PDB file of C-alpha atoms in Angstrom:
ATOM      1  CA  UNK F   1     -14.854  -7.030   2.631  1.00  0.00           C
ATOM      2  CA  UNK F   2     -11.875  -6.884   4.697  1.00  0.00           C
ATOM      3  CA  UNK F   3     -10.053  -3.803   3.707  1.00  0.00           C
ATOM      4  CA  UNK F   4      -7.263  -4.132   6.136  1.00  0.00           C
ATOM      5  CA  UNK F   5      -5.721  -7.672   6.602  1.00  0.00           C
ATOM      6  CA  UNK F   6      -3.325  -9.109   9.057  1.00  0.00           C
ATOM      7  CA  UNK F   7      -2.628 -12.797   7.639  1.00  0.00           C
ATOM      8  CA  UNK F   8      -0.822 -14.033  10.337  1.00  0.00           C
ATOM      9  CA  UNK F   9      -2.932 -14.770  13.506  1.00  0.00           C
ATOM     10  CA  UNK F  10       0.058 -15.309  15.580  1.00  0.00           C
ATOM     11  CA  UNK F  11       3.818 -14.975  15.856  1.00  0.00           C
ATOM     12  CA  UNK F  12       6.538 -16.310  18.104  1.00  0.00           C
ATOM     13  CA  UNK F  13       9.758 -14.654  18.630  1.00  0.00           C
ATOM     14  CA  UNK F  14      12.667 -15.058  20.583  1.00  0.00           C
ATOM     15  CA  UNK F  15      13.712 -12.466  23.118  1.00  0.00           C
ATOM     16  CA  UNK F  16      16.314  -9.942  21.640  1.00  0.00           C
ATOM     17  CA  UNK F  17      15.509 -10.985  18.170  1.00  0.00           C
ATOM     18  CA  UNK F  18      13.334  -8.814  15.614  1.00  0.00           C
ATOM     19  CA  UNK F  19       9.779  -9.196  15.288  1.00  0.00           C
ATOM     20  CA  UNK F  20       8.359  -8.399  12.002  1.00  0.00           C
ATOM     21  CA  UNK F  21       4.518  -7.821  11.914  1.00  0.00           C
ATOM     22  CA  UNK F  22       2.630  -7.499   8.642  1.00  0.00           C
ATOM     23  CA  UNK F  23      -0.459  -5.892   7.246  1.00  0.00           C
ATOM     24  CA  UNK F  24      -1.959  -5.415   3.692  1.00  0.00           C
ATOM     25  CA  UNK F  25      -4.617  -3.224   2.552  1.00  0.00           C
ATOM     26  CA  UNK F  26      -6.858  -2.904  -0.503  1.00  0.00           C
ATOM     27  CA  UNK F  27      -8.445   0.532  -0.196  1.00  0.00           C
ATOM     28  CA  UNK F  28      -6.152   3.035  -2.311  1.00  0.00           C
ATOM     29  CA  UNK F  29      -7.625   5.911  -0.510  1.00  0.00           C
ATOM     30  CA  UNK F  30      -5.940   5.210   2.724  1.00  0.00           C
ATOM     31  CA  UNK F  31      -3.484   7.689   3.626  1.00  0.00           C
ATOM     32  CA  UNK F  32      -2.753   7.252   7.304  1.00  0.00           C
ATOM     33  CA  UNK F  33      -1.615   4.063   8.890  1.00  0.00           C
ATOM     34  CA  UNK F  34      -1.596   3.140  12.645  1.00  0.00           C
ATOM     35  CA  UNK F  35      -0.431   0.290  14.975  1.00  0.00           C
ATOM     36  CA  UNK F  36      -2.187  -0.377  18.121  1.00  0.00           C
ATOM     37  CA  UNK F  37      -1.195  -2.953  20.829  1.00  0.00           C
ATOM     38  CA  UNK F  38      -3.593  -4.700  23.166  1.00  0.00           C
ATOM     39  CA  UNK F  39      -3.001  -6.597  26.289  1.00  0.00           C
ATOM     40  CA  UNK F  40      -5.745  -8.925  27.854  1.00  0.00           C
ATOM     41  CA  UNK F  41      -8.404  -7.141  29.582  1.00  0.00           C
ATOM     42  CA  UNK F  42      -7.245  -3.840  28.357  1.00  0.00           C
ATOM     43  CA  UNK F  43      -8.405  -1.457  25.548  1.00  0.00           C
ATOM     44  CA  UNK F  44      -6.022  -1.079  22.419  1.00  0.00           C
ATOM     45  CA  UNK F  45      -3.460   1.455  23.081  1.00  0.00           C
ATOM     46  CA  UNK F  46      -1.816   3.732  20.201  1.00  0.00           C
ATOM     47  CA  UNK F  47       1.931   2.527  19.372  1.00  0.00           C
ATOM     48  CA  UNK F  48       3.129   4.293  16.191  1.00  0.00           C
ATOM     49  CA  UNK F  49       1.803   5.524  12.889  1.00  0.00           C
ATOM     50  CA  UNK F  50       2.828   6.737   9.486  1.00  0.00           C
ATOM     51  CA  UNK F  51       1.500   8.967   6.771  1.00  0.00           C
ATOM     52  CA  UNK F  52       1.265   8.015   3.172  1.00  0.00           C
ATOM     53  CA  UNK F  53       3.853  10.560   2.238  1.00  0.00           C
ATOM     54  CA  UNK F  54       6.554   8.894   4.212  1.00  0.00           C
ATOM     55  CA  UNK F  55       7.824   5.292   3.573  1.00  0.00           C
ATOM     56  CA  UNK F  56       9.422   4.799   7.343  1.00  0.00           C
ATOM     57  CA  UNK F  57       8.728   5.991  10.758  1.00  0.00           C
ATOM     58  CA  UNK F  58      10.774   5.094  13.676  1.00  0.00           C
ATOM     59  CA  UNK F  59      10.223   5.615  17.426  1.00  0.00           C
ATOM     60  CA  UNK F  60      12.728   3.803  19.715  1.00  0.00           C
ATOM     61  CA  UNK F  61      12.536   0.050  19.364  1.00  0.00           C
ATOM     62  CA  UNK F  62       9.606   0.249  16.984  1.00  0.00           C
ATOM     63  CA  UNK F  63       9.901   1.043  13.182  1.00  0.00           C
ATOM     64  CA  UNK F  64       6.978   1.155  10.710  1.00  0.00           C
ATOM     65  CA  UNK F  65       7.519   0.648   7.022  1.00  0.00           C
ATOM     66  CA  UNK F  66       5.027   1.497   4.313  1.00  0.00           C
ATOM     67  CA  UNK F  67       5.149   0.237   0.701  1.00  0.00           C
ATOM     68  CA  UNK F  68       2.594   2.046  -1.257  1.00  0.00           C
ATOM     69  CA  UNK F  69       2.836   0.294  -4.363  1.00  0.00           C
ATOM     70  CA  UNK F  70       2.182  -3.105  -2.725  1.00  0.00           C
ATOM     71  CA  UNK F  71      -0.296  -1.592  -0.370  1.00  0.00           C
ATOM     72  CA  UNK F  72       1.652  -3.249   2.438  1.00  0.00           C
ATOM     73  CA  UNK F  73       3.033  -2.110   5.729  1.00  0.00           C
ATOM     74  CA  UNK F  74       5.104  -3.704   8.608  1.00  0.00           C
ATOM     75  CA  UNK F  75       6.007  -3.094  12.123  1.00  0.00           C
ATOM     76  CA  UNK F  76       9.529  -3.961  13.394  1.00  0.00           C
ATOM     77  CA  UNK F  77      10.311  -4.356  16.832  1.00  0.00           C
ATOM     78  CA  UNK F  78      14.213  -4.658  17.656  1.00  0.00           C
ATOM     79  CA  UNK F  79      15.189  -5.935  20.061  1.00  0.00           C
ATOM     80  CA  UNK F  80      12.045  -7.930  21.305  1.00  0.00           C
ATOM     81  CA  UNK F  81      11.349  -7.964  24.774  1.00  0.00           C
ATOM     82  CA  UNK F  82       8.895 -10.018  26.965  1.00  0.00           C
ATOM     83  CA  UNK F  83       6.528  -7.036  27.406  1.00  0.00           C
ATOM     84  CA  UNK F  84       6.093  -6.986  23.782  1.00  0.00           C
ATOM     85  CA  UNK F  85       3.752 -10.006  24.051  1.00  0.00           C
ATOM     86  CA  UNK F  86       0.489  -8.559  23.025  1.00  0.00           C
ATOM     87  CA  UNK F  87      -2.062  -8.458  20.269  1.00  0.00           C
ATOM     88  CA  UNK F  88      -0.944  -6.066  17.534  1.00  0.00           C
ATOM     89  CA  UNK F  89      -3.604  -4.383  15.465  1.00  0.00           C
ATOM     90  CA  UNK F  90      -2.988  -2.583  12.100  1.00  0.00           C
ATOM     91  CA  UNK F  91      -5.436   0.296  11.144  1.00  0.00           C
ATOM     92  CA  UNK F  92      -5.958   2.525   8.227  1.00  0.00           C
ATOM     93  CA  UNK F  93      -7.731   5.757   7.494  1.00  0.00           C
ATOM     94  CA  UNK F  94      -8.447   8.109   4.746  1.00  0.00           C
ATOM     95  CA  UNK F  95      -8.531  11.980   4.814  1.00  0.00           C
ATOM     96  CA  UNK F  96     -12.019  13.094   5.582  1.00  0.00           C
ATOM     97  CA  UNK F  97     -12.995   9.837   6.851  1.00  0.00           C
ATOM     98  CA  UNK F  98     -14.050   9.752  10.378  1.00  0.00           C
ATOM     99  CA  UNK F  99     -13.401   5.916  11.072  1.00  0.00           C
ATOM    100  CA  UNK F 100     -10.389   3.766  11.681  1.00  0.00           C
ATOM    101  CA  UNK F 101     -10.427   0.471   9.660  1.00  0.00           C
ATOM    102  CA  UNK F 102      -8.659  -2.189  11.675  1.00  0.00           C
ATOM    103  CA  UNK F 103      -7.130  -5.788  10.820  1.00  0.00           C
ATOM    104  CA  UNK F 104      -8.038  -8.838  12.685  1.00  0.00           C
ATOM    105  CA  UNK F 105      -4.624  -8.643  14.904  1.00  0.00           C
ATOM    106  CA  UNK F 106      -1.732 -10.718  15.025  1.00  0.00           C
ATOM    107  CA  UNK F 107      -0.877 -12.119  18.746  1.00  0.00           C
ATOM    108  CA  UNK F 108       2.787 -11.842  19.394  1.00  0.00           C
ATOM    109  CA  UNK F 109       4.467 -13.942  21.891  1.00  0.00           C
ATOM    110  CA  UNK F 110       8.031 -13.289  22.663  1.00  0.00           C
ATOM    111  CA  UNK F 111       9.901 -16.376  24.293  1.00  0.00           C
ATOM    112  CA  UNK F 112      12.666 -15.851  27.000  1.00  0.00           C
TER     113      UNK F 112
ATOM    114  CA  UNK Y   1      -5.219   4.317  32.105  1.00  0.00           C
ATOM    115  CA  UNK Y   2      -6.319   5.972  28.876  1.00  0.00           C
ATOM    116  CA  UNK Y   3      -8.870   8.062  30.738  1.00  0.00           C
ATOM    117  CA  UNK Y   4     -11.516   6.420  28.859  1.00  0.00           C
ATOM    118  CA  UNK Y   5     -14.412   4.680  31.250  1.00  0.00           C
ATOM    119  CA  UNK Y   6     -16.710   2.093  30.168  1.00  0.00           C
ATOM    120  CA  UNK Y   7     -19.383   0.406  32.324  1.00  0.00           C
ATOM    121  CA  UNK Y   8     -20.331  -2.316  32.819  1.00  0.00           C
ATOM    122  CA  UNK Y   9     -17.175  -4.393  32.308  1.00  0.00           C
ATOM    123  CA  UNK Y  10     -18.997  -7.408  31.980  1.00  0.00           C
ATOM    124  CA  UNK Y  11     -22.781  -8.287  31.015  1.00  0.00           C
ATOM    125  CA  UNK Y  12     -24.600 -11.468  30.509  1.00  0.00           C
ATOM    126  CA  UNK Y  13     -28.121 -11.416  29.297  1.00  0.00           C
ATOM    127  CA  UNK Y  14     -30.592 -13.512  27.371  1.00  0.00           C
ATOM    128  CA  UNK Y  15     -31.751 -13.377  23.568  1.00  0.00           C
ATOM    129  CA  UNK Y  16     -34.318 -10.907  23.148  1.00  0.00           C
ATOM    130  CA  UNK Y  17     -33.288  -8.457  25.923  1.00  0.00           C
ATOM    131  CA  UNK Y  18     -31.940  -4.880  25.618  1.00  0.00           C
ATOM    132  CA  UNK Y  19     -28.763  -3.571  27.295  1.00  0.00           C
ATOM    133  CA  UNK Y  20     -27.139  -0.028  27.575  1.00  0.00           C
ATOM    134  CA  UNK Y  21     -23.535   0.312  27.562  1.00  0.00           C
ATOM    135  CA  UNK Y  22     -21.762   3.644  28.823  1.00  0.00           C
ATOM    136  CA  UNK Y  23     -18.802   5.531  27.993  1.00  0.00           C
ATOM    137  CA  UNK Y  24     -17.274   8.584  29.534  1.00  0.00           C
ATOM    138  CA  UNK Y  25     -14.627  10.103  27.364  1.00  0.00           C
ATOM    139  CA  UNK Y  26     -11.315  11.569  28.386  1.00  0.00           C
ATOM    140  CA  UNK Y  27     -11.620  14.851  29.866  1.00  0.00           C
ATOM    141  CA  UNK Y  28     -11.808  17.534  27.032  1.00  0.00           C
ATOM    142  CA  UNK Y  29     -12.425  15.076  24.222  1.00  0.00           C
ATOM    143  CA  UNK Y  30     -15.385  15.931  22.053  1.00  0.00           C
ATOM    144  CA  UNK Y  31     -15.355  12.874  19.859  1.00  0.00           C
ATOM    145  CA  UNK Y  32     -16.656   9.325  20.886  1.00  0.00           C
ATOM    146  CA  UNK Y  33     -16.280   6.120  18.955  1.00  0.00           C
ATOM    147  CA  UNK Y  34     -18.011   2.705  19.435  1.00  0.00           C
ATOM    148  CA  UNK Y  35     -16.181  -0.252  18.105  1.00  0.00           C
ATOM    149  CA  UNK Y  36     -17.278  -3.881  18.212  1.00  0.00           C
ATOM    150  CA  UNK Y  37     -14.846  -6.942  18.460  1.00  0.00           C
ATOM    151  CA  UNK Y  38     -16.411 -10.220  17.979  1.00  0.00           C
ATOM    152  CA  UNK Y  39     -14.232 -13.661  18.592  1.00  0.00           C
ATOM    153  CA  UNK Y  40     -11.230 -13.443  16.754  1.00  0.00           C
ATOM    154  CA  UNK Y  41     -12.177 -10.580  14.691  1.00  0.00           C
ATOM    155  CA  UNK Y  42     -10.699  -7.166  14.468  1.00  0.00           C
ATOM    156  CA  UNK Y  43     -12.609  -4.049  15.766  1.00  0.00           C
ATOM    157  CA  UNK Y  44     -15.699  -3.182  13.619  1.00  0.00           C
ATOM    158  CA  UNK Y  45     -16.600   0.693  13.584  1.00  0.00           C
ATOM    159  CA  UNK Y  46     -20.045   1.043  14.520  1.00  0.00           C
ATOM    160  CA  UNK Y  47     -20.722   4.923  15.079  1.00  0.00           C
ATOM    161  CA  UNK Y  48     -19.159   8.194  16.113  1.00  0.00           C
ATOM    162  CA  UNK Y  49     -20.511  11.220  17.742  1.00  0.00           C
ATOM    163  CA  UNK Y  50     -18.791  14.555  17.751  1.00  0.00           C
ATOM    164  CA  UNK Y  51     -20.069  17.411  20.519  1.00  0.00           C
ATOM    165  CA  UNK Y  52     -23.308  15.489  20.662  1.00  0.00           C
ATOM    166  CA  UNK Y  53     -23.918  14.907  16.846  1.00  0.00           C
ATOM    167  CA  UNK Y  54     -23.669  11.852  14.923  1.00  0.00           C
ATOM    168  CA  UNK Y  55     -20.777  12.342  12.693  1.00  0.00           C
ATOM    169  CA  UNK Y  56     -20.091   8.997  10.947  1.00  0.00           C
ATOM    170  CA  UNK Y  57     -22.012   5.451  10.726  1.00  0.00           C
ATOM    171  CA  UNK Y  58     -20.229   1.977  10.221  1.00  0.00           C
ATOM    172  CA  UNK Y  59     -21.844  -1.350  10.019  1.00  0.00           C
ATOM    173  CA  UNK Y  60     -24.255  -0.601  12.908  1.00  0.00           C
ATOM    174  CA  UNK Y  61     -27.353  -2.835  12.990  1.00  0.00           C
ATOM    175  CA  UNK Y  62     -30.702  -1.156  13.135  1.00  0.00           C
ATOM    176  CA  UNK Y  63     -31.388  -2.936  16.363  1.00  0.00           C
ATOM    177  CA  UNK Y  64     -28.395  -0.701  17.844  1.00  0.00           C
ATOM    178  CA  UNK Y  65     -28.553   2.885  18.570  1.00  0.00           C
ATOM    179  CA  UNK Y  66     -26.255   5.344  20.226  1.00  0.00           C
ATOM    180  CA  UNK Y  67     -26.199   9.044  21.617  1.00  0.00           C
ATOM    181  CA  UNK Y  68     -23.915  11.531  23.173  1.00  0.00           C
ATOM    182  CA  UNK Y  69     -25.188  13.689  25.808  1.00  0.00           C
ATOM    183  CA  UNK Y  70     -24.500  17.318  26.697  1.00  0.00           C
ATOM    184  CA  UNK Y  71     -21.729  16.247  29.281  1.00  0.00           C
ATOM    185  CA  UNK Y  72     -20.144  14.231  26.320  1.00  0.00           C
ATOM    186  CA  UNK Y  73     -20.715  10.819  27.962  1.00  0.00           C
ATOM    187  CA  UNK Y  74     -22.226   8.492  25.299  1.00  0.00           C
ATOM    188  CA  UNK Y  75     -24.552   5.224  25.429  1.00  0.00           C
ATOM    189  CA  UNK Y  76     -24.763   2.412  23.050  1.00  0.00           C
ATOM    190  CA  UNK Y  77     -28.143   0.703  23.077  1.00  0.00           C
ATOM    191  CA  UNK Y  78     -28.256  -2.821  21.920  1.00  0.00           C
ATOM    192  CA  UNK Y  79     -32.056  -4.204  21.539  1.00  0.00           C
ATOM    193  CA  UNK Y  80     -33.477  -7.640  20.646  1.00  0.00           C
ATOM    194  CA  UNK Y  81     -30.319  -9.234  21.370  1.00  0.00           C
ATOM    195  CA  UNK Y  82     -29.234 -12.277  19.596  1.00  0.00           C
ATOM    196  CA  UNK Y  83     -26.471 -14.855  20.239  1.00  0.00           C
ATOM    197  CA  UNK Y  84     -24.290 -13.230  17.527  1.00  0.00           C
ATOM    198  CA  UNK Y  85     -24.124  -9.837  19.496  1.00  0.00           C
ATOM    199  CA  UNK Y  86     -21.904 -11.445  21.968  1.00  0.00           C
ATOM    200  CA  UNK Y  87     -18.677  -9.306  21.800  1.00  0.00           C
ATOM    201  CA  UNK Y  88     -16.354  -6.849  23.241  1.00  0.00           C
ATOM    202  CA  UNK Y  89     -17.636  -3.417  22.742  1.00  0.00           C
ATOM    203  CA  UNK Y  90     -14.923  -0.693  22.899  1.00  0.00           C
ATOM    204  CA  UNK Y  91     -15.657   3.107  23.202  1.00  0.00           C
ATOM    205  CA  UNK Y  92     -12.629   5.612  22.304  1.00  0.00           C
ATOM    206  CA  UNK Y  93     -12.475   9.111  22.519  1.00  0.00           C
ATOM    207  CA  UNK Y  94     -10.223  11.912  20.679  1.00  0.00           C
ATOM    208  CA  UNK Y  95      -9.927  15.668  20.812  1.00  0.00           C
ATOM    209  CA  UNK Y  96     -11.660  16.264  17.595  1.00  0.00           C
ATOM    210  CA  UNK Y  97     -12.658  14.300  14.646  1.00  0.00           C
ATOM    211  CA  UNK Y  98      -9.816  12.773  13.413  1.00  0.00           C
ATOM    212  CA  UNK Y  99      -8.281   9.922  11.557  1.00  0.00           C
ATOM    213  CA  UNK Y 100      -5.545   9.328  14.105  1.00  0.00           C
ATOM    214  CA  UNK Y 101      -4.825   8.375  17.620  1.00  0.00           C
ATOM    215  CA  UNK Y 102      -7.865   7.265  19.542  1.00  0.00           C
ATOM    216  CA  UNK Y 103      -7.679   6.387  23.159  1.00  0.00           C
ATOM    217  CA  UNK Y 104      -9.787   3.329  24.008  1.00  0.00           C
ATOM    218  CA  UNK Y 105     -11.465   2.120  27.096  1.00  0.00           C
ATOM    219  CA  UNK Y 106     -11.220  -1.309  28.563  1.00  0.00           C
ATOM    220  CA  UNK Y 107     -14.305  -2.509  26.728  1.00  0.00           C
ATOM    221  CA  UNK Y 108     -17.541  -3.953  27.839  1.00  0.00           C
ATOM    222  CA  UNK Y 109     -17.965  -7.777  27.397  1.00  0.00           C
ATOM    223  CA  UNK Y 110     -21.462  -8.761  26.419  1.00  0.00           C
ATOM    224  CA  UNK Y 111     -22.406 -12.505  26.476  1.00  0.00           C
ATOM    225  CA  UNK Y 112     -25.840 -13.299  25.238  1.00  0.00           C
ATOM    226  CA  UNK Y 113     -27.137 -16.677  26.132  1.00  0.00           C
TER     227      UNK Y 113
END
């Protein structure tokens, strides 16, 4: 039962353009959502998060949007840079739970 | 550098064997989490410890066990290994049990032949 889904295994974007990574979830109890970034041979690192009481959170070039009615969130990276090439994981949790539930990841490649 | 240390980085063993993966959390972090990432899969939560006590359990097989010691380091024991246990095993830590930001180690890659 995949409660968090990232349906695009890979995404290729030109440098300077916008990258949009998508994530869908099924568990309506989730109330906190995060994006992690992972480079090869490294562990995932936290990127940005959003609480269910908000629909948008921005941090520099990174913005996360949450659509609770659609159970969908997205990560926008503007402008995309070569250093953004990595695997991006969406994760979700619910209040009181002790674990993050991760999606399968999307490999983002930024082309010069 | 996340401050979380995992050893060994790579491990190759045979089916039926037993291995132990070790994790040292960030200084001051009381919670330790273990995740498994199989090929092309997301990170699957295995188990969480807080200050030496088991706090939450995920899809951890009965052949697997973990513990957190008084010095807060943690070990994940995998026994009767099968080919399907080949995966990246990540340890993460946080200041307290929380549902937010975790700090991950670089992972231990286990290959079962």
